[in-house]
């Protein structure tokens, strides 16, 4: 087959103009599809800037004046409880567990890619298989353990569980990043007398840094999003943002604009992390199987 | 120069290279080196076994007991009778069916939509990055936010966007009152499914887009010059190439969606025949306090997931082997 033919630029024959027009049409179709698909999210954003009266109109009012009332009420505790503690809990649980994941996964990935342990593929698949175990199947023992150990409603318990939830993904992703590091560079460093920590910090980390950052962002997203553990294992003190959201319908009824504002606020960290990690997102979600 | 422990990975996974004689040193130092190689792996392995495997073993044990936490004194070993209850309890049986229907329909719909969007996006056009960002946004919303958005801002019969849109469209053609369905009570399962399809389509799109972009541009160009039509190229070249990625998307999607709790919990609270197994198990132990029964149902979910996961692992493993042989 054509081995090294550089792509040839063709002069457009008149017949190709039709193809070009078709291409333009498809571009417009894609734009429309994108906007239509994103519409519910855009609608949420718009509604969050409406007053409650304008938010609850039918048909919808696109021209209604914009206000920050929804956000103001959210931060004033209009949802029935203070919004800051759950946000801080989520931030704590997600950040701490992400750090713990990296601390555990990085050496493991090293042992699975650079200094390969015997039967490394089997170990990889063991990690993966734990991810396929449904959460509900271990929830009750964890609940009973936490109850007996006095760890219910405790952020640290969530940190541990979120770490176990994300560790397999992180190991898989980082294994594939580390496998990209040429072994010769590492060997050269070792010949120069560098010890393992030095090799990791000076040689491996700069090469795989972006990959590690993406892994961290993905672990953060999954922890931030988690509902089932948080719902069962936390109460008042360690409540996370998603649990706070589920309790948002207040005794006075539903405030739509305020709910939308709350949803936007809670989703913001994930949106930011997700946009930043866009390219690596698939790799993380498909457990590193797709590059 | 290579003083590392021997690499004993399966030959099929490593690039052919000179095999190093494994046991050249003294036996003790070889063993020590082997442990030095394994050491970095151990913290992660031990942590995972302790936090994920042990609880499941406990679940297995509890599933053999008749145990309601409201009557803790009556706890008794009952063997497999909880499993009998799982398969005869109409509520649990219905939730098995719901789980299958929910998972299958959401996965199929999001794969089809995701494929269309991926094909549209796999072309150069003005603002492609922006459209891609728009398309992945649903996936990046916190699942609870997305579920609340659908429940209150879209489905609400009085001021939701769907009925508002119907009214607006009706007023355009001069009709005063459009039909105003109460989406969640009229079509509860469909309501949950639509919200989930919306959230999961971007995931499928991203996987399939990765697949499309891994196609060889040279081959595509050659086929185009040979006069193949767009449809022929898609049918005989792109689709077979995408097969792996389709399988991966379907299987990972299934593994994630079988476990869905957020949407069911938020949109319908499991009412109106939308309770899937995770929600039913949650209810059985969290509200009905039937620990033994909930555990047995949990074990059944695991067995079901293992069946799906076995296929998933095979697909991932074949992609992985390709990857390993490439490096």
PDB file of C-alpha atoms in Angstrom, chain A residues 1-3 5 10 22-24 26-27 29-31 33-35 37-44 55-60 100 104 107-108 110-144 147 160-161 163-164 167-169 172 175 183 187 190-191 221-222 224-225 227-228 231-232 242 245-246 249 254 256 259-260 263 266-267 270-271 274-275 278-279 281-282 285-287 289-291, chain B residues 1-2 4 6-10 13-14 36-38 40-41 43-45 47-49 51-53 55-56 58-59 62 67 113 117 120-121 123-127 130-145 148-150 152-154 157-159 161 163-165 167-168 180 197-198 201-203 206-207 210 218-219 221 224-225 245 248 252 255-256 259 261-262 265-266 278 281-282 285-287 291 294-295 298 301-302 305 309 312-313 316-317 319-320 323-324:
ATOM      1  CA  UNK A   1       0.000   0.000   0.000  1.00  0.00           C
ATOM      2  CA  UNK A   2       1.001   3.624  -0.277  1.00  0.00           C
ATOM      3  CA  UNK A   3       3.733   3.844   2.271  1.00  0.00           C
ATOM      4  CA  UNK A   5       2.976   9.391   0.020  1.00  0.00           C
ATOM      5  CA  UNK A  10      -6.014  18.536  -5.262  1.00  0.00           C
ATOM      6  CA  UNK A  22     -22.600  19.655   1.274  1.00  0.00           C
ATOM      7  CA  UNK A  23     -19.795  19.985   3.772  1.00  0.00           C
ATOM      8  CA  UNK A  24     -20.912  23.498   4.693  1.00  0.00           C
ATOM      9  CA  UNK A  26     -23.278  19.500   7.418  1.00  0.00           C
ATOM     10  CA  UNK A  27     -21.314  22.028   9.443  1.00  0.00           C
ATOM     11  CA  UNK A  29     -26.389  20.831  10.913  1.00  0.00           C
ATOM     12  CA  UNK A  30     -23.704  19.967  13.462  1.00  0.00           C
ATOM     13  CA  UNK A  31     -23.961  23.405  15.032  1.00  0.00           C
ATOM     14  CA  UNK A  33     -27.433  19.587  16.767  1.00  0.00           C
ATOM     15  CA  UNK A  34     -24.879  20.818  19.292  1.00  0.00           C
ATOM     16  CA  UNK A  35     -27.022  23.717  20.449  1.00  0.00           C
ATOM     17  CA  UNK A  37     -28.420  18.923  22.539  1.00  0.00           C
ATOM     18  CA  UNK A  38     -27.006  21.384  25.024  1.00  0.00           C
ATOM     19  CA  UNK A  39     -30.326  23.258  25.267  1.00  0.00           C
ATOM     20  CA  UNK A  40     -31.447  21.849  28.651  1.00  0.00           C
ATOM     21  CA  UNK A  41     -28.149  22.888  30.216  1.00  0.00           C
ATOM     22  CA  UNK A  42     -28.299  26.332  28.588  1.00  0.00           C
ATOM     23  CA  UNK A  43     -31.878  26.644  29.812  1.00  0.00           C
ATOM     24  CA  UNK A  44     -30.756  25.859  33.337  1.00  0.00           C
ATOM     25  CA  UNK A  55     -38.609  31.324  35.961  1.00  0.00           C
ATOM     26  CA  UNK A  56     -42.038  29.789  36.497  1.00  0.00           C
ATOM     27  CA  UNK A  57     -43.794  31.106  33.398  1.00  0.00           C
ATOM     28  CA  UNK A  58     -45.413  29.149  30.613  1.00  0.00           C
ATOM     29  CA  UNK A  59     -44.635  29.699  27.770  1.00  0.00           C
ATOM     30  CA  UNK A  60     -41.005  30.412  28.681  1.00  0.00           C
ATOM     31  CA  UNK A 100      -4.620   9.523  48.129  1.00  0.00           C
ATOM     32  CA  UNK A 104      -1.309   4.790  45.761  1.00  0.00           C
ATOM     33  CA  UNK A 107       3.876   3.459  42.398  1.00  0.00           C
ATOM     34  CA  UNK A 108       1.463   0.736  41.284  1.00  0.00           C
ATOM     35  CA  UNK A 110       5.210   2.204  37.852  1.00  0.00           C
ATOM     36  CA  UNK A 111       5.340  -1.473  38.806  1.00  0.00           C
ATOM     37  CA  UNK A 112       2.935  -2.278  35.984  1.00  0.00           C
ATOM     38  CA  UNK A 113       4.633  -0.378  33.213  1.00  0.00           C
ATOM     39  CA  UNK A 114       8.275   0.427  33.778  1.00  0.00           C
ATOM     40  CA  UNK A 115       9.607  -2.190  36.155  1.00  0.00           C
ATOM     41  CA  UNK A 116       7.071  -4.755  35.240  1.00  0.00           C
ATOM     42  CA  UNK A 117       6.050  -7.250  37.878  1.00  0.00           C
ATOM     43  CA  UNK A 118       5.498 -10.826  36.731  1.00  0.00           C
ATOM     44  CA  UNK A 119       2.011 -11.409  35.311  1.00  0.00           C
ATOM     45  CA  UNK A 120       1.380  -7.679  35.122  1.00  0.00           C
ATOM     46  CA  UNK A 121      -1.605  -8.050  32.800  1.00  0.00           C
ATOM     47  CA  UNK A 122      -3.358 -10.261  35.340  1.00  0.00           C
ATOM     48  CA  UNK A 123      -2.826  -7.625  38.005  1.00  0.00           C
ATOM     49  CA  UNK A 124      -4.205  -4.975  35.663  1.00  0.00           C
ATOM     50  CA  UNK A 125      -7.345  -7.002  35.162  1.00  0.00           C
ATOM     51  CA  UNK A 126      -7.733  -7.557  38.853  1.00  0.00           C
ATOM     52  CA  UNK A 127      -7.791  -3.776  39.315  1.00  0.00           C
ATOM     53  CA  UNK A 128     -10.337  -3.437  36.546  1.00  0.00           C
ATOM     54  CA  UNK A 129     -12.571  -6.174  37.926  1.00  0.00           C
ATOM     55  CA  UNK A 130     -12.980  -4.336  41.235  1.00  0.00           C
ATOM     56  CA  UNK A 131     -14.401  -1.414  39.275  1.00  0.00           C
ATOM     57  CA  UNK A 132     -17.084  -3.661  37.832  1.00  0.00           C
ATOM     58  CA  UNK A 133     -18.319  -4.744  41.240  1.00  0.00           C
ATOM     59  CA  UNK A 134     -21.561  -2.815  41.788  1.00  0.00           C
ATOM     60  CA  UNK A 135     -21.404  -0.369  44.658  1.00  0.00           C
ATOM     61  CA  UNK A 136     -24.655  -1.607  46.182  1.00  0.00           C
ATOM     62  CA  UNK A 137     -23.126  -5.037  46.736  1.00  0.00           C
ATOM     63  CA  UNK A 138     -20.744  -3.763  49.383  1.00  0.00           C
ATOM     64  CA  UNK A 139     -22.765  -0.893  50.757  1.00  0.00           C
ATOM     65  CA  UNK A 140     -24.426  -2.658  53.684  1.00  0.00           C
ATOM     66  CA  UNK A 141     -21.231  -4.083  55.253  1.00  0.00           C
ATOM     67  CA  UNK A 142     -19.588  -0.688  54.857  1.00  0.00           C
ATOM     68  CA  UNK A 143     -22.579   0.950  56.519  1.00  0.00           C
ATOM     69  CA  UNK A 144     -22.514  -1.558  59.394  1.00  0.00           C
ATOM     70  CA  UNK A 147     -21.903   2.498  62.352  1.00  0.00           C
ATOM     71  CA  UNK A 160     -11.474   6.137  51.787  1.00  0.00           C
ATOM     72  CA  UNK A 161     -14.430   4.936  49.723  1.00  0.00           C
ATOM     73  CA  UNK A 163     -10.237   6.358  46.809  1.00  0.00           C
ATOM     74  CA  UNK A 164     -11.215   2.737  46.330  1.00  0.00           C
ATOM     75  CA  UNK A 167      -8.012   3.749  42.230  1.00  0.00           C
ATOM     76  CA  UNK A 168      -8.564   1.197  39.418  1.00  0.00           C
ATOM     77  CA  UNK A 169      -9.252   3.942  36.871  1.00  0.00           C
ATOM     78  CA  UNK A 172      -5.157   1.972  34.309  1.00  0.00           C
ATOM     79  CA  UNK A 175      -0.132   2.676  33.459  1.00  0.00           C
ATOM     80  CA  UNK A 183      12.756   2.821  29.365  1.00  0.00           C
ATOM     81  CA  UNK A 187      17.927   3.226  32.710  1.00  0.00           C
ATOM     82  CA  UNK A 190      19.784   4.726  37.046  1.00  0.00           C
ATOM     83  CA  UNK A 191      23.202   4.154  35.558  1.00  0.00           C
ATOM     84  CA  UNK A 221     -15.018  14.629  39.012  1.00  0.00           C
ATOM     85  CA  UNK A 222     -16.128  11.132  39.997  1.00  0.00           C
ATOM     86  CA  UNK A 224     -17.560  15.185  43.439  1.00  0.00           C
ATOM     87  CA  UNK A 225     -20.461  13.533  41.568  1.00  0.00           C
ATOM     88  CA  UNK A 227     -24.335  10.281  45.528  1.00  0.00           C
ATOM     89  CA  UNK A 228     -25.092   6.784  46.829  1.00  0.00           C
ATOM     90  CA  UNK A 231     -26.457   9.641  50.831  1.00  0.00           C
ATOM     91  CA  UNK A 232     -26.261   6.484  52.946  1.00  0.00           C
ATOM     92  CA  UNK A 242     -25.022  16.283  45.678  1.00  0.00           C
ATOM     93  CA  UNK A 245     -29.034  19.219  46.157  1.00  0.00           C
ATOM     94  CA  UNK A 246     -31.379  16.243  46.572  1.00  0.00           C
ATOM     95  CA  UNK A 249     -37.125  21.257  47.636  1.00  0.00           C
ATOM     96  CA  UNK A 254     -39.748  24.739  44.975  1.00  0.00           C
ATOM     97  CA  UNK A 256     -36.867  27.014  40.356  1.00  0.00           C
ATOM     98  CA  UNK A 259     -32.542  25.383  42.251  1.00  0.00           C
ATOM     99  CA  UNK A 260     -30.990  26.141  38.876  1.00  0.00           C
ATOM    100  CA  UNK A 263     -27.207  23.183  40.246  1.00  0.00           C
ATOM    101  CA  UNK A 266     -22.460  22.555  42.264  1.00  0.00           C
ATOM    102  CA  UNK A 267     -21.645  21.614  38.659  1.00  0.00           C
ATOM    103  CA  UNK A 270     -16.840  19.520  37.459  1.00  0.00           C
ATOM    104  CA  UNK A 271     -17.443  21.542  34.301  1.00  0.00           C
ATOM    105  CA  UNK A 274     -14.019  18.336  32.604  1.00  0.00           C
ATOM    106  CA  UNK A 275     -13.300  21.001  30.006  1.00  0.00           C
ATOM    107  CA  UNK A 278     -11.461  16.968  27.694  1.00  0.00           C
ATOM    108  CA  UNK A 279      -8.911  15.072  25.650  1.00  0.00           C
ATOM    109  CA  UNK A 281     -11.659  12.208  29.512  1.00  0.00           C
ATOM    110  CA  UNK A 282     -12.438   9.286  27.221  1.00  0.00           C
ATOM    111  CA  UNK A 285     -13.862   6.791  31.332  1.00  0.00           C
ATOM    112  CA  UNK A 286     -12.946   3.822  29.194  1.00  0.00           C
ATOM    113  CA  UNK A 287     -10.438   2.807  31.872  1.00  0.00           C
ATOM    114  CA  UNK A 289      -8.549   1.250  26.966  1.00  0.00           C
ATOM    115  CA  UNK A 290      -8.982   3.934  24.309  1.00  0.00           C
ATOM    116  CA  UNK A 291      -6.228   6.370  23.584  1.00  0.00           C
TER     117      UNK A 291
ATOM    118  CA  UNK B   1      23.953  -2.571  32.134  1.00  0.00           C
ATOM    119  CA  UNK B   2      20.428  -3.741  32.818  1.00  0.00           C
ATOM    120  CA  UNK B   4      16.566  -4.656  36.752  1.00  0.00           C
ATOM    121  CA  UNK B   6      13.780  -9.913  34.969  1.00  0.00           C
ATOM    122  CA  UNK B   7      10.716  -9.020  33.008  1.00  0.00           C
ATOM    123  CA  UNK B   8       8.608 -12.116  32.959  1.00  0.00           C
ATOM    124  CA  UNK B   9       5.551 -10.680  31.284  1.00  0.00           C
ATOM    125  CA  UNK B  10       3.893 -12.977  28.818  1.00  0.00           C
ATOM    126  CA  UNK B  13       2.450  -8.777  25.415  1.00  0.00           C
ATOM    127  CA  UNK B  14       5.970  -7.562  24.992  1.00  0.00           C
ATOM    128  CA  UNK B  36      11.510  -4.849  45.445  1.00  0.00           C
ATOM    129  CA  UNK B  37       9.749  -4.940  42.098  1.00  0.00           C
ATOM    130  CA  UNK B  38       6.433  -5.844  43.655  1.00  0.00           C
ATOM    131  CA  UNK B  40       5.271  -0.378  44.803  1.00  0.00           C
ATOM    132  CA  UNK B  41       2.235  -2.392  43.806  1.00  0.00           C
ATOM    133  CA  UNK B  43      -0.220  -0.551  48.918  1.00  0.00           C
ATOM    134  CA  UNK B  44      -2.740  -0.129  46.117  1.00  0.00           C
ATOM    135  CA  UNK B  45      -3.555  -3.848  45.979  1.00  0.00           C
ATOM    136  CA  UNK B  47      -6.084  -1.083  49.946  1.00  0.00           C
ATOM    137  CA  UNK B  48      -8.404  -2.211  47.156  1.00  0.00           C
ATOM    138  CA  UNK B  49      -8.849  -5.711  48.522  1.00  0.00           C
ATOM    139  CA  UNK B  51     -12.143  -1.745  50.809  1.00  0.00           C
ATOM    140  CA  UNK B  52     -13.899  -3.525  47.919  1.00  0.00           C
ATOM    141  CA  UNK B  53     -13.454  -7.292  48.229  1.00  0.00           C
ATOM    142  CA  UNK B  55     -17.236  -5.955  52.135  1.00  0.00           C
ATOM    143  CA  UNK B  56     -18.507  -8.135  49.318  1.00  0.00           C
ATOM    144  CA  UNK B  58     -19.435  -9.928  54.208  1.00  0.00           C
ATOM    145  CA  UNK B  59     -22.407  -9.272  51.921  1.00  0.00           C
ATOM    146  CA  UNK B  62     -25.192 -11.673  55.441  1.00  0.00           C
ATOM    147  CA  UNK B  67     -31.800 -10.402  59.491  1.00  0.00           C
ATOM    148  CA  UNK B 113     -27.203   9.208  18.946  1.00  0.00           C
ATOM    149  CA  UNK B 117     -22.954  13.092  16.601  1.00  0.00           C
ATOM    150  CA  UNK B 120     -20.957  14.887  12.349  1.00  0.00           C
ATOM    151  CA  UNK B 121     -18.143  16.069  14.560  1.00  0.00           C
ATOM    152  CA  UNK B 123     -15.123  16.679  10.071  1.00  0.00           C
ATOM    153  CA  UNK B 124     -13.480  20.019   9.869  1.00  0.00           C
ATOM    154  CA  UNK B 125     -15.876  22.922  10.086  1.00  0.00           C
ATOM    155  CA  UNK B 126     -16.045  26.350  11.646  1.00  0.00           C
ATOM    156  CA  UNK B 127     -16.167  26.274  15.452  1.00  0.00           C
ATOM    157  CA  UNK B 130     -16.952  24.935  20.472  1.00  0.00           C
ATOM    158  CA  UNK B 131     -19.591  22.459  19.281  1.00  0.00           C
ATOM    159  CA  UNK B 132     -17.678  19.613  20.875  1.00  0.00           C
ATOM    160  CA  UNK B 133     -17.651  21.518  24.148  1.00  0.00           C
ATOM    161  CA  UNK B 134     -21.414  22.078  23.879  1.00  0.00           C
ATOM    162  CA  UNK B 135     -21.957  18.385  23.191  1.00  0.00           C
ATOM    163  CA  UNK B 136     -20.022  17.084  26.158  1.00  0.00           C
ATOM    164  CA  UNK B 137     -21.581  19.507  28.628  1.00  0.00           C
ATOM    165  CA  UNK B 138     -24.497  17.194  29.591  1.00  0.00           C
ATOM    166  CA  UNK B 139     -21.995  14.579  30.640  1.00  0.00           C
ATOM    167  CA  UNK B 140     -20.149  17.069  32.826  1.00  0.00           C
ATOM    168  CA  UNK B 141     -23.144  18.190  34.840  1.00  0.00           C
ATOM    169  CA  UNK B 142     -23.257  16.608  38.269  1.00  0.00           C
ATOM    170  CA  UNK B 143     -25.705  13.685  37.742  1.00  0.00           C
ATOM    171  CA  UNK B 144     -27.962  14.931  40.521  1.00  0.00           C
ATOM    172  CA  UNK B 145     -28.059  18.398  38.946  1.00  0.00           C
ATOM    173  CA  UNK B 148     -33.104  17.764  39.031  1.00  0.00           C
ATOM    174  CA  UNK B 149     -32.904  19.849  35.865  1.00  0.00           C
ATOM    175  CA  UNK B 150     -34.993  17.327  33.950  1.00  0.00           C
ATOM    176  CA  UNK B 152     -38.160  20.445  37.625  1.00  0.00           C
ATOM    177  CA  UNK B 153     -37.037  22.665  34.779  1.00  0.00           C
ATOM    178  CA  UNK B 154     -38.071  20.445  31.854  1.00  0.00           C
ATOM    179  CA  UNK B 157     -46.277  20.217  33.854  1.00  0.00           C
ATOM    180  CA  UNK B 158     -46.942  23.837  34.816  1.00  0.00           C
ATOM    181  CA  UNK B 159     -43.776  25.727  34.045  1.00  0.00           C
ATOM    182  CA  UNK B 161     -39.593  23.915  29.338  1.00  0.00           C
ATOM    183  CA  UNK B 163     -44.788  22.093  28.042  1.00  0.00           C
ATOM    184  CA  UNK B 164     -43.799  25.727  27.708  1.00  0.00           C
ATOM    185  CA  UNK B 165     -42.253  24.885  24.373  1.00  0.00           C
ATOM    186  CA  UNK B 167     -47.509  26.133  24.177  1.00  0.00           C
ATOM    187  CA  UNK B 168     -45.114  28.433  22.406  1.00  0.00           C
ATOM    188  CA  UNK B 180     -49.859  19.679  28.439  1.00  0.00           C
ATOM    189  CA  UNK B 197     -29.746   9.135  27.327  1.00  0.00           C
ATOM    190  CA  UNK B 198     -29.048  12.853  27.381  1.00  0.00           C
ATOM    191  CA  UNK B 201     -24.756  10.219  24.654  1.00  0.00           C
ATOM    192  CA  UNK B 202     -21.642  12.407  25.035  1.00  0.00           C
ATOM    193  CA  UNK B 203     -19.766   9.474  26.583  1.00  0.00           C
ATOM    194  CA  UNK B 206     -16.350  10.681  22.786  1.00  0.00           C
ATOM    195  CA  UNK B 207     -15.428   6.977  22.571  1.00  0.00           C
ATOM    196  CA  UNK B 210     -11.670   8.483  19.363  1.00  0.00           C
ATOM    197  CA  UNK B 218      -4.286   7.380   3.997  1.00  0.00           C
ATOM    198  CA  UNK B 219      -6.605   4.407   3.640  1.00  0.00           C
ATOM    199  CA  UNK B 221      -8.042   8.863   0.953  1.00  0.00           C
ATOM    200  CA  UNK B 224     -12.061   7.853  -1.889  1.00  0.00           C
ATOM    201  CA  UNK B 225      -9.796   8.080  -4.917  1.00  0.00           C
ATOM    202  CA  UNK B 245     -15.168   1.000  20.053  1.00  0.00           C
ATOM    203  CA  UNK B 248     -16.427  -0.924  24.429  1.00  0.00           C
ATOM    204  CA  UNK B 252     -18.853   0.154  29.749  1.00  0.00           C
ATOM    205  CA  UNK B 255     -21.726  -1.515  33.554  1.00  0.00           C
ATOM    206  CA  UNK B 256     -22.242   2.111  34.572  1.00  0.00           C
ATOM    207  CA  UNK B 259     -25.646   0.722  38.647  1.00  0.00           C
ATOM    208  CA  UNK B 261     -28.979   5.355  41.313  1.00  0.00           C
ATOM    209  CA  UNK B 262     -28.979   9.134  40.956  1.00  0.00           C
ATOM    210  CA  UNK B 265     -33.691   8.348  43.057  1.00  0.00           C
ATOM    211  CA  UNK B 266     -34.092  11.972  41.992  1.00  0.00           C
ATOM    212  CA  UNK B 278     -29.734  -0.545  42.949  1.00  0.00           C
ATOM    213  CA  UNK B 281     -31.597  -2.707  47.298  1.00  0.00           C
ATOM    214  CA  UNK B 282     -31.077   0.740  48.772  1.00  0.00           C
ATOM    215  CA  UNK B 285     -31.835  -2.131  53.557  1.00  0.00           C
ATOM    216  CA  UNK B 286     -32.081   1.603  54.202  1.00  0.00           C
ATOM    217  CA  UNK B 287     -35.822   1.839  54.687  1.00  0.00           C
ATOM    218  CA  UNK B 291     -30.383  -6.776  55.680  1.00  0.00           C
ATOM    219  CA  UNK B 294     -30.900  -6.722  50.498  1.00  0.00           C
ATOM    220  CA  UNK B 295     -27.605  -8.612  50.564  1.00  0.00           C
ATOM    221  CA  UNK B 298     -26.885  -7.375  45.929  1.00  0.00           C
ATOM    222  CA  UNK B 301     -26.715  -7.893  40.862  1.00  0.00           C
ATOM    223  CA  UNK B 302     -23.069  -8.848  41.109  1.00  0.00           C
ATOM    224  CA  UNK B 305     -22.768  -7.689  36.309  1.00  0.00           C
ATOM    225  CA  UNK B 309     -18.302  -7.627  32.716  1.00  0.00           C
ATOM    226  CA  UNK B 312     -16.432  -6.125  28.793  1.00  0.00           C
ATOM    227  CA  UNK B 313     -13.125  -7.464  30.007  1.00  0.00           C
ATOM    228  CA  UNK B 316     -10.964  -4.169  26.842  1.00  0.00           C
ATOM    229  CA  UNK B 317      -8.390  -6.904  26.864  1.00  0.00           C
ATOM    230  CA  UNK B 319      -7.841  -3.350  22.793  1.00  0.00           C
ATOM    231  CA  UNK B 320      -5.228  -3.542  25.495  1.00  0.00           C
ATOM    232  CA  UNK B 323      -1.861  -1.401  22.610  1.00  0.00           C
ATOM    233  CA  UNK B 324       0.729  -3.595  24.294  1.00  0.00           C
TER     234      UNK B 324
END
